[in-house]
CSV table of C-alpha atoms and ligand atoms in Angstrom, one decimal:
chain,number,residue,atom,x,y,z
A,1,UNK,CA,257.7,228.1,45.0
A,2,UNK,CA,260.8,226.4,45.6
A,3,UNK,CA,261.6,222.4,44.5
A,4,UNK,CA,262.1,220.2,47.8
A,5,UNK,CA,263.7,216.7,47.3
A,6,UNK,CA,262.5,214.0,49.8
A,7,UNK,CA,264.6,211.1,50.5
A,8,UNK,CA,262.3,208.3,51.7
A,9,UNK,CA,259.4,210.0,51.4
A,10,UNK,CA,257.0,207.2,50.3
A,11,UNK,CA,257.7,206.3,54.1
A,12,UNK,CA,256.0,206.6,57.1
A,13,UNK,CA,257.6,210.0,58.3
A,14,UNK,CA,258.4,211.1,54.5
A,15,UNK,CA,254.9,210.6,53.4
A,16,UNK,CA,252.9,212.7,56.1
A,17,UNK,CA,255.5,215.4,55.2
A,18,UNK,CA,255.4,215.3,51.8
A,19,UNK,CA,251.4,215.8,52.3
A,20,UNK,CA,252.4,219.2,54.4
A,21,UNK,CA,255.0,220.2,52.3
A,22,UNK,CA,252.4,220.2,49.0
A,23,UNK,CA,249.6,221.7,51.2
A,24,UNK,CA,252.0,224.6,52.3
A,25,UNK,CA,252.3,225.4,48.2
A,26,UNK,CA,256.0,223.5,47.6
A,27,UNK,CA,257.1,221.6,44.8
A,28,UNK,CA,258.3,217.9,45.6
A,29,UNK,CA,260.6,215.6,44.3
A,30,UNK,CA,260.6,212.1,45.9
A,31,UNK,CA,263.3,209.9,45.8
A,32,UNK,CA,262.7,206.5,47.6
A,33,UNK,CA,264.0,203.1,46.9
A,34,UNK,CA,260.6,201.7,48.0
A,35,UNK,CA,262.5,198.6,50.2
A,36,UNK,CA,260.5,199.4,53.2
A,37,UNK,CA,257.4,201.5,51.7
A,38,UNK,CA,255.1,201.3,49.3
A,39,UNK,CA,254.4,204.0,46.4
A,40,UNK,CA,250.4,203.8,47.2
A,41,UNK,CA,251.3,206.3,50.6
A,42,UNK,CA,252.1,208.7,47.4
A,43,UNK,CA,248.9,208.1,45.4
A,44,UNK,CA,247.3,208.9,48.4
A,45,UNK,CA,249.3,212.2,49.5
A,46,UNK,CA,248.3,213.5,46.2
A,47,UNK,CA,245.1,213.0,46.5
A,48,UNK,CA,244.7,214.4,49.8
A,49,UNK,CA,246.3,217.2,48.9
A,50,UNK,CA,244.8,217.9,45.2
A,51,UNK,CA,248.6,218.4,44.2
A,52,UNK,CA,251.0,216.2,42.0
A,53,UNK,CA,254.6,215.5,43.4
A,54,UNK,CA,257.2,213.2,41.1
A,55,UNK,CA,258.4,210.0,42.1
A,56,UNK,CA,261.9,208.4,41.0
A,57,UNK,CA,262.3,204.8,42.1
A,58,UNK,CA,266.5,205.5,42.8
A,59,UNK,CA,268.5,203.6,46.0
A,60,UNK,CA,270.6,206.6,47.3
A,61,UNK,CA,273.4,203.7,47.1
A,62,UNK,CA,272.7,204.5,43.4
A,63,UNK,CA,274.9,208.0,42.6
A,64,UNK,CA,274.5,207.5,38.7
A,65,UNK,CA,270.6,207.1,39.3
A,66,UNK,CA,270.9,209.7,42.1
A,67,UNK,CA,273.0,212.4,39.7
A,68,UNK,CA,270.2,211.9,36.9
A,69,UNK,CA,267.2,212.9,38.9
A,70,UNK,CA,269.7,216.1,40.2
A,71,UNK,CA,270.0,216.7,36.6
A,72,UNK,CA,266.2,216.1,35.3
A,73,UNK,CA,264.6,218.2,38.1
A,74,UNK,CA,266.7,221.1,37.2
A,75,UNK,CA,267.2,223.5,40.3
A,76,UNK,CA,266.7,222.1,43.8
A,77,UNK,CA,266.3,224.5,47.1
A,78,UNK,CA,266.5,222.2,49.7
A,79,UNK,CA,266.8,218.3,50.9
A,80,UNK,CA,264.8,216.8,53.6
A,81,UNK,CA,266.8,213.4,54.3
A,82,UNK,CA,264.8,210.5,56.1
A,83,UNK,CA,266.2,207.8,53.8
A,84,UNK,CA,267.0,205.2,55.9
A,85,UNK,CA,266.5,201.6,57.5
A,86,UNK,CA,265.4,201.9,61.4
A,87,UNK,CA,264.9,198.7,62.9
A,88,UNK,CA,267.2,198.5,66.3
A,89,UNK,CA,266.9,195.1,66.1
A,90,UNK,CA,267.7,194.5,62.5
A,91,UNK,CA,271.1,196.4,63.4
A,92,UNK,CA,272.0,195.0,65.9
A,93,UNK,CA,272.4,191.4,64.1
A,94,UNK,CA,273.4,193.2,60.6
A,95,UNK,CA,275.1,196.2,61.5
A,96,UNK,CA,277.1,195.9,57.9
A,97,UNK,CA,273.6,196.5,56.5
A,98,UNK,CA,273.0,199.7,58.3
A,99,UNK,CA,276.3,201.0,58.0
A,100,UNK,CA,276.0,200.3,54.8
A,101,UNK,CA,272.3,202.0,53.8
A,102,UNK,CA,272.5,204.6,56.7
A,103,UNK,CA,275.9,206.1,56.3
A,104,UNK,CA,277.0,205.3,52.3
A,105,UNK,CA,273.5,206.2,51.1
A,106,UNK,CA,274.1,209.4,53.2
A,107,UNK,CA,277.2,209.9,51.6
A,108,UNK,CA,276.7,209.8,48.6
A,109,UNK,CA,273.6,211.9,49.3
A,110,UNK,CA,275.8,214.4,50.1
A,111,UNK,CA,278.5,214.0,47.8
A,112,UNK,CA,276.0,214.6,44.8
A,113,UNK,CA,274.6,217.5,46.7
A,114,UNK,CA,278.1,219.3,46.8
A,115,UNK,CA,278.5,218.5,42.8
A,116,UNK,CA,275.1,220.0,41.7
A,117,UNK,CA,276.0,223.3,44.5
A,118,UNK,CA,272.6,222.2,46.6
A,119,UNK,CA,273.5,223.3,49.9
A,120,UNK,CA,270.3,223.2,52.8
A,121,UNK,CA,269.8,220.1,54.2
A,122,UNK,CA,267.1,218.8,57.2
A,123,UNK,CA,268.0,215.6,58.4
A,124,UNK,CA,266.3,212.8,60.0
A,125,UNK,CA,267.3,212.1,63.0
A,126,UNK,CA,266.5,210.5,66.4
A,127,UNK,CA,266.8,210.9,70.2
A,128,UNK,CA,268.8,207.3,70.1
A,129,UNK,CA,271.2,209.5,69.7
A,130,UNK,CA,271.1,210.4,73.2
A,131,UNK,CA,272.4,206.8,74.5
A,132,UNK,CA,271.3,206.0,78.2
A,133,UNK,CA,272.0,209.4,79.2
A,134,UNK,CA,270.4,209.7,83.0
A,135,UNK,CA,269.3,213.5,82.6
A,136,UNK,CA,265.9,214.1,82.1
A,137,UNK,CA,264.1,216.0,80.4
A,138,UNK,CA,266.8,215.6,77.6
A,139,UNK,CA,268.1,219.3,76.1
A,140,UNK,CA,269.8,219.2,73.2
A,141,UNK,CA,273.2,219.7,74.5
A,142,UNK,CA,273.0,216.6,76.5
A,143,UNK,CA,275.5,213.9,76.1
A,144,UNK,CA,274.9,211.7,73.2
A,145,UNK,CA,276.0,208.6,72.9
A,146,UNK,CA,274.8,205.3,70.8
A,147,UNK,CA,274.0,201.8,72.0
A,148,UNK,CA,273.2,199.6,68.7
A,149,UNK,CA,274.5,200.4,65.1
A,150,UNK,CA,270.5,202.2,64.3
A,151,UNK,CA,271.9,204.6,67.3
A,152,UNK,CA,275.4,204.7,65.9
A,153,UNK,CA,274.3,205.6,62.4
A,154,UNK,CA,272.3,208.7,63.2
A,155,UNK,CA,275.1,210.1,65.2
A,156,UNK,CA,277.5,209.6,62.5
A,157,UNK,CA,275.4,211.0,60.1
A,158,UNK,CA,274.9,214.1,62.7
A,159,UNK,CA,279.0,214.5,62.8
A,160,UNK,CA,279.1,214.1,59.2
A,161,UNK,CA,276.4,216.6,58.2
A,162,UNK,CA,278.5,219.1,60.5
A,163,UNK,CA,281.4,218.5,59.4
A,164,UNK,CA,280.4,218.6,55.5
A,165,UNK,CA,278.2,221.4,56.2
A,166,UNK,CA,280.9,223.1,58.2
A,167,UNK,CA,283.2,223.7,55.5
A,168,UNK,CA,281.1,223.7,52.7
A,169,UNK,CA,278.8,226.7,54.6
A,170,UNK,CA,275.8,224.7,54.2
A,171,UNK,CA,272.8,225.0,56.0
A,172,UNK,CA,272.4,222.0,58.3
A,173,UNK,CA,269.2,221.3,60.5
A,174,UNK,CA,269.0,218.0,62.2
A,175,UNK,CA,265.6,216.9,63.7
A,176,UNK,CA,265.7,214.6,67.0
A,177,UNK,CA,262.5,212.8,66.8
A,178,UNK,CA,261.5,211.3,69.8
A,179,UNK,CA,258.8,208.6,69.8
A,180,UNK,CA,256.9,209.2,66.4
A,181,UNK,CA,253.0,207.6,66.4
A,182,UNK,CA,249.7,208.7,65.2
A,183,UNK,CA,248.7,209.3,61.5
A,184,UNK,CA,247.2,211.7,59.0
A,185,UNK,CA,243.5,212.3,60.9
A,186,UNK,CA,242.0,211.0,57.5
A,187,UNK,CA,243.0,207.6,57.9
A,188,UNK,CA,244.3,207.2,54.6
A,189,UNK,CA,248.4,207.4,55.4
A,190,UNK,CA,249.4,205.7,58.3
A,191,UNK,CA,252.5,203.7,59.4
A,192,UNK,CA,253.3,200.7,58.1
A,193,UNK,CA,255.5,198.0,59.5
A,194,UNK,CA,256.3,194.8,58.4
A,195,UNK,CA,256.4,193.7,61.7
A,196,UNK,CA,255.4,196.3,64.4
A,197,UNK,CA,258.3,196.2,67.2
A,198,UNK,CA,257.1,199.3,68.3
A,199,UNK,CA,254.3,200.1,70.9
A,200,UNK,CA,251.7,201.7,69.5
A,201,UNK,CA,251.5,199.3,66.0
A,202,UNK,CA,251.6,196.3,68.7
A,203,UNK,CA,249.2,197.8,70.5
A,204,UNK,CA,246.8,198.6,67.7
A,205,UNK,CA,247.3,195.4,66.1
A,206,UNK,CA,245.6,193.5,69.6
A,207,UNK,CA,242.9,196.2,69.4
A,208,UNK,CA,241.8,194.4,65.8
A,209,UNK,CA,242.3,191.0,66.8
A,210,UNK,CA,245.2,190.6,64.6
A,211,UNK,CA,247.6,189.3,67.6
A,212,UNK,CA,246.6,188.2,70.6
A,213,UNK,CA,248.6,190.5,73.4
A,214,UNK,CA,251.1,192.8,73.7
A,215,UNK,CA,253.8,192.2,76.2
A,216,UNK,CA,254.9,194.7,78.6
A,217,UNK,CA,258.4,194.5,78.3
A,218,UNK,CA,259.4,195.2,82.4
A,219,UNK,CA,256.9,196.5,85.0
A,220,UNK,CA,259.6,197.2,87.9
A,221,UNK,CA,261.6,200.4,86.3
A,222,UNK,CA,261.9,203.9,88.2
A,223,UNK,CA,259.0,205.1,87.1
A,224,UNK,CA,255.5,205.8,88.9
A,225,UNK,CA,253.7,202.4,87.7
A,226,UNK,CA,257.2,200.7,86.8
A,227,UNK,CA,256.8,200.4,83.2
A,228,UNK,CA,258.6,202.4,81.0
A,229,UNK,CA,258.0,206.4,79.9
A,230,UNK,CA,258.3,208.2,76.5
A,231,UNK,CA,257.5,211.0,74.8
A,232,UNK,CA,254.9,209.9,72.5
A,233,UNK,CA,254.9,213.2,69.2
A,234,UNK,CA,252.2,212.6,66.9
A,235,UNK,CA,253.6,212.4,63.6
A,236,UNK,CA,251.2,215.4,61.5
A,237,UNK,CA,252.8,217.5,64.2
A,238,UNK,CA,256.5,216.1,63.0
A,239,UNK,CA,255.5,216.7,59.5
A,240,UNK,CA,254.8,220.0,60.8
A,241,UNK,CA,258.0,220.7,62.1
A,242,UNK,CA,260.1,219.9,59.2
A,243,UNK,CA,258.0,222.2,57.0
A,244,UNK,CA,259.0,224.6,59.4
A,245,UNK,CA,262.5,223.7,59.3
A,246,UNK,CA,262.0,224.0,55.4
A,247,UNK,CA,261.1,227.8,55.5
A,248,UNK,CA,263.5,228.5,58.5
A,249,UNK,CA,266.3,227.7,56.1
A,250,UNK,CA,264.9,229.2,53.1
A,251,UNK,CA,265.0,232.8,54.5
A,252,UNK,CA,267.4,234.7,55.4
A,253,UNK,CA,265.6,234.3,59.3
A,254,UNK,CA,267.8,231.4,59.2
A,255,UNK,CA,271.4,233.1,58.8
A,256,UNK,CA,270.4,235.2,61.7
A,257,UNK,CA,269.3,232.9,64.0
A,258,UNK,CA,272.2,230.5,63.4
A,259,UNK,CA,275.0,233.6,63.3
A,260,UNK,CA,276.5,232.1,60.2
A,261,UNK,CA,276.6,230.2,57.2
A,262,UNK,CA,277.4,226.4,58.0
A,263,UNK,CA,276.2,225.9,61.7
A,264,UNK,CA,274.5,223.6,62.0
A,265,UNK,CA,271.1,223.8,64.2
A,266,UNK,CA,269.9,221.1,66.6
A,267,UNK,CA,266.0,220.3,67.6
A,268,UNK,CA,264.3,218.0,70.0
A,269,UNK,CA,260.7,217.3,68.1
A,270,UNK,CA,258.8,215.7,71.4
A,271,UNK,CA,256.3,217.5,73.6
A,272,UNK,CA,257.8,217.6,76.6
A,273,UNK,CA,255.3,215.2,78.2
A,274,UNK,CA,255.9,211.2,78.9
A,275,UNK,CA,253.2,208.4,79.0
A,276,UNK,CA,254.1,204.9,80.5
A,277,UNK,CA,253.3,201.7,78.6
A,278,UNK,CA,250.3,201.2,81.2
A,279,UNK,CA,248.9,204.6,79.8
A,280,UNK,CA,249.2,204.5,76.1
A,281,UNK,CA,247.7,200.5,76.8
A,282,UNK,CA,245.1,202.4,78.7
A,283,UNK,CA,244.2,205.3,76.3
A,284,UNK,CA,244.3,202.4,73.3
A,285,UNK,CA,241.6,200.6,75.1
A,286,UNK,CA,239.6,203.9,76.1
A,287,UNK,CA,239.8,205.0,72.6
A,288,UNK,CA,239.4,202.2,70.9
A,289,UNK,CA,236.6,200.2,73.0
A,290,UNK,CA,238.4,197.2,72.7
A,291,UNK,CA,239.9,194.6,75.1
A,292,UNK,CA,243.6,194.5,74.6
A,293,UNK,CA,245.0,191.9,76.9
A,294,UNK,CA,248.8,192.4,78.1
A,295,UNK,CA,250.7,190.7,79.8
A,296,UNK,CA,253.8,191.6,81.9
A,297,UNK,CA,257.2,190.3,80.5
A,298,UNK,CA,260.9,190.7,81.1
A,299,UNK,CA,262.6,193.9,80.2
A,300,UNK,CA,264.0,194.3,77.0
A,301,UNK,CA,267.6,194.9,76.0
A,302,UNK,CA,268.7,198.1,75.3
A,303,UNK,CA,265.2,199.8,76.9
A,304,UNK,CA,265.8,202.9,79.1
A,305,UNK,CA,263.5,203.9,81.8
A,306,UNK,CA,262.3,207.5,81.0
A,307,UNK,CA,262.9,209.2,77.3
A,308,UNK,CA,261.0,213.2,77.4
A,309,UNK,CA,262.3,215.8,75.2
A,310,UNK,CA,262.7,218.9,77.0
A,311,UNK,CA,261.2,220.9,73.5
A,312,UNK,CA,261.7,224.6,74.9
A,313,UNK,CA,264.9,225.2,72.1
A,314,UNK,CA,262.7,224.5,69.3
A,315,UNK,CA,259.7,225.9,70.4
A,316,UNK,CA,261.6,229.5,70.9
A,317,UNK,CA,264.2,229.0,67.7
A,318,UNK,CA,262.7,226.4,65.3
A,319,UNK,CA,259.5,228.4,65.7
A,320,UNK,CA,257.5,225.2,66.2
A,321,UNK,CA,255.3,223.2,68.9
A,322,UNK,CA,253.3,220.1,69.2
A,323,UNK,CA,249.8,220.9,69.4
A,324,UNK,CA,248.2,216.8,69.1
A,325,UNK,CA,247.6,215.0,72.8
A,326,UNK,CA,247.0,211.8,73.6
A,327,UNK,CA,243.9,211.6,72.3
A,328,UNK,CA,245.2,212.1,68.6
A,329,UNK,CA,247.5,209.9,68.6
A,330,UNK,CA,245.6,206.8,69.6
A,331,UNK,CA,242.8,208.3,67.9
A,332,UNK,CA,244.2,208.8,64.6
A,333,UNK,CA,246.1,205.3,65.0
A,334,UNK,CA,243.1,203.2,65.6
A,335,UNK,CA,241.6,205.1,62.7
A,336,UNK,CA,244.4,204.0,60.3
A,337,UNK,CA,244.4,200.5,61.7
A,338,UNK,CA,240.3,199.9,60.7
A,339,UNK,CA,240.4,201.5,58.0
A,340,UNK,CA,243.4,199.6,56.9
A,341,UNK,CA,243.8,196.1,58.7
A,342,UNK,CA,246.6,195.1,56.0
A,343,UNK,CA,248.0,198.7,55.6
A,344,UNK,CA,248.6,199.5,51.6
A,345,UNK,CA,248.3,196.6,51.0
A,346,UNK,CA,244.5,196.4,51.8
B,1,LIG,C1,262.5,202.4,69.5
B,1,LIG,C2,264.0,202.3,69.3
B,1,LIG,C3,264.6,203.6,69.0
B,1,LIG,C4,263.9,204.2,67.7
B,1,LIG,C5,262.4,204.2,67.9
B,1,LIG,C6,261.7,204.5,66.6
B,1,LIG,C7,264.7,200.4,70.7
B,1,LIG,C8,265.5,200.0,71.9
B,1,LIG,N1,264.6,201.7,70.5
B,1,LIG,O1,262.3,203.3,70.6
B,1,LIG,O2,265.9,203.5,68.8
B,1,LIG,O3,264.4,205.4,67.4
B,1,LIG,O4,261.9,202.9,68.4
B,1,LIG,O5,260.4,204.7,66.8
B,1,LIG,O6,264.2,199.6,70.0
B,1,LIG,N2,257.2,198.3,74.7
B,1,LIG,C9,256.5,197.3,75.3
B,1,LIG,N3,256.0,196.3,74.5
B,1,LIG,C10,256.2,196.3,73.1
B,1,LIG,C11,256.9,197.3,72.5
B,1,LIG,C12,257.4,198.3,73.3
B,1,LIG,O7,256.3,197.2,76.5
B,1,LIG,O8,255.7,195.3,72.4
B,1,LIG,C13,257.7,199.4,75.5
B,1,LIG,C14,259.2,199.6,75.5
B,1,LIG,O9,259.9,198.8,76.4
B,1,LIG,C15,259.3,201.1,75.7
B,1,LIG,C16,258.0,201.7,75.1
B,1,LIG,O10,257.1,200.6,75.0
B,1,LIG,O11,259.3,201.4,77.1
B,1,LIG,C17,258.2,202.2,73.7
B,1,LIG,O12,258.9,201.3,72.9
B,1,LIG,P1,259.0,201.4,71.3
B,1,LIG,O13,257.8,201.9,70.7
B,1,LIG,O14,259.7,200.2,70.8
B,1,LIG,O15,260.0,202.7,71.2
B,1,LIG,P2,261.5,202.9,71.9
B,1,LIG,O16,262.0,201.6,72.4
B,1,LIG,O17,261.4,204.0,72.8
């Protein structure tokens, strides 16, 4: 079965893969510097899956570190890249940093792929990348465009990855996720944040009495109860799609649906369905039985009204679809949260 090497994959994306990948009958190699994730995500992919995968503890900053697990693990058939830091906020008031871990990391990523002849790569990346582009639902030839140095570095990385891939004839697929939540339906691999800037870890973490509110960041947008929209894509269902991407590029299915060698292929991963911040609050409080007290603040820099995928390119050419609701999100996140109060850590 062929040898897939994970960047990041003790992470929150990277580990619900890996679990898919090794249930789907690969072999996987993790490389992950461990800075924002913690190695017991792995402990428990394996035993979720009944399968071993091997971990090196390498910064893709690293290339000696990075060239000797190329060597060790022999013949590699594909990289999935998620490898990465992906806190707006934190790049926006260190953008050196991100530049820095986002784009070298990348590069020299790449640069050891090209010297060991490895040449399929799926690639993490993120419908930041469409900027505060008005049209909606976003296809993926719509304008991009970033607005913080996160943004910046995932369209760079997309230019780069083209251009690399262009005239080396690699095969190139880059993933637009758009608003990633949820967790494995067993509770046992979840997301993990430090601190939770995004909705749904907010959100969950008022459920268990862990903070005392969530703030609505603006309740006067454009949108049918004001508050902001997004399309929510449960994260087994992500997992899902880079699998998928995986065995796309590891046929010859591939060559034909992309016309040649080193194009490089483009896919929304969202559902095609937005909920506001009112209706995920909502469905948290539905699902969870709790009281989860919010309160209406200002907007919040950088927000955009409405984000929806318009999903009908990968459904008909990555062969892939989201199949979780609602429901399984929030379900699956409140799961994770009791289980887990202090994530691995608990
Ligand atoms: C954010 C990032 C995006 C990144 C994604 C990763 C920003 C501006 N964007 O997307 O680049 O790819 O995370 O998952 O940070 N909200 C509240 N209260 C909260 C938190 C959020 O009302 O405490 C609202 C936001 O205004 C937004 C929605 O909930 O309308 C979703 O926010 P969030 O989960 O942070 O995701 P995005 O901002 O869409």
């Amino acid at each position: 079965m062929a040898k897939i090497l994970v960047t990041g994959g003790a992470g929150y994306i990277g580990s619900h893969t890996c679990l898919e990948l090794l249930e789907q009958g690969y072999d996987v190699v993790v490389v992950d510097d461990l800075s924002n994730a913690s190695l017991e995500s792995l402990r428990r992919v394996e035993q979720l899956s009944g399968k071993s995968l091997v971990f090196h503890e390498v910064s893709l900053l690293d290339r000696d570190a990075l060239r000797a697990v190329f060597k060790k693990e022999g013949e590699l058939d594909a990289v999935i890249h998620f490898a990465a830091k992906k806190s707006v906020k934190e790049s926006v008031e260190n953008p050196l940093l991100y530049y820095q871990n986002n784009i070298t990391g990348s590069l020299v990523l790449c640069e050891v792929m090209q010297e060991f002849g490895l040449s399929r790569i799926v690639f993490s990346s993120s419908a930041t990348v469409y900027g505060t582009n008005g049209e909606m639902p976003l296809r993926e030839g719509a304008q991009t465009g970033a607005v913080n140095p996160y943004g910046q570095t995932k369209l760079m990385m997309e230019q780069i990855l083209k251009d690399v891939g262009g005239v080396n004839a690699w095969d190139v697929v880059l993933l637009r996720y758009f608003n990633p939540v949820g967790a494995h339906a067993s509770g046992q691999i979840g997301e993990d944040p430090e601190y939770p800037f995004n909705l749904l870890p907010f959100v969950s973490q008022v459920a268990a009495g862990l903070r005392e509110e969530v703030s609505i960041f603006g309740d006067d947008y454009d949108t049918e109860d004001g508050t902001g929209v997004r399309d929510y894509i449960h994260v087994v269902d992500l997992a899902k799609a880079h699998v998928q991407a995986i065995a796309n590029i590891l046929t010859k299915e591939f060559e034909g649906k992309s016309g040649s060698k080193g194009e490089t292929l483009t896919y929304n991963l969202g559902t095609g369905r937005g909920y506001s911040v009112k209706e995920m609050i909502e469905a948290f409080r539905r699902i969870s039985g709790k009281e989860v007290k919010a309160v209406v603040q200002p907007r919040r820099e950088g927000d955009v009204a409405v984000s929806i995928a318009d999903p009908t390119y990968s459904n008909e050419h990555l062969g892939w679809k989201a199949e979780l609701g609602l429901d399984e999100m929030v379900r699956s996140a409140w799961k994770w949260q009791t289980q887990h109060p202090k994530g691995y850590r608990s």
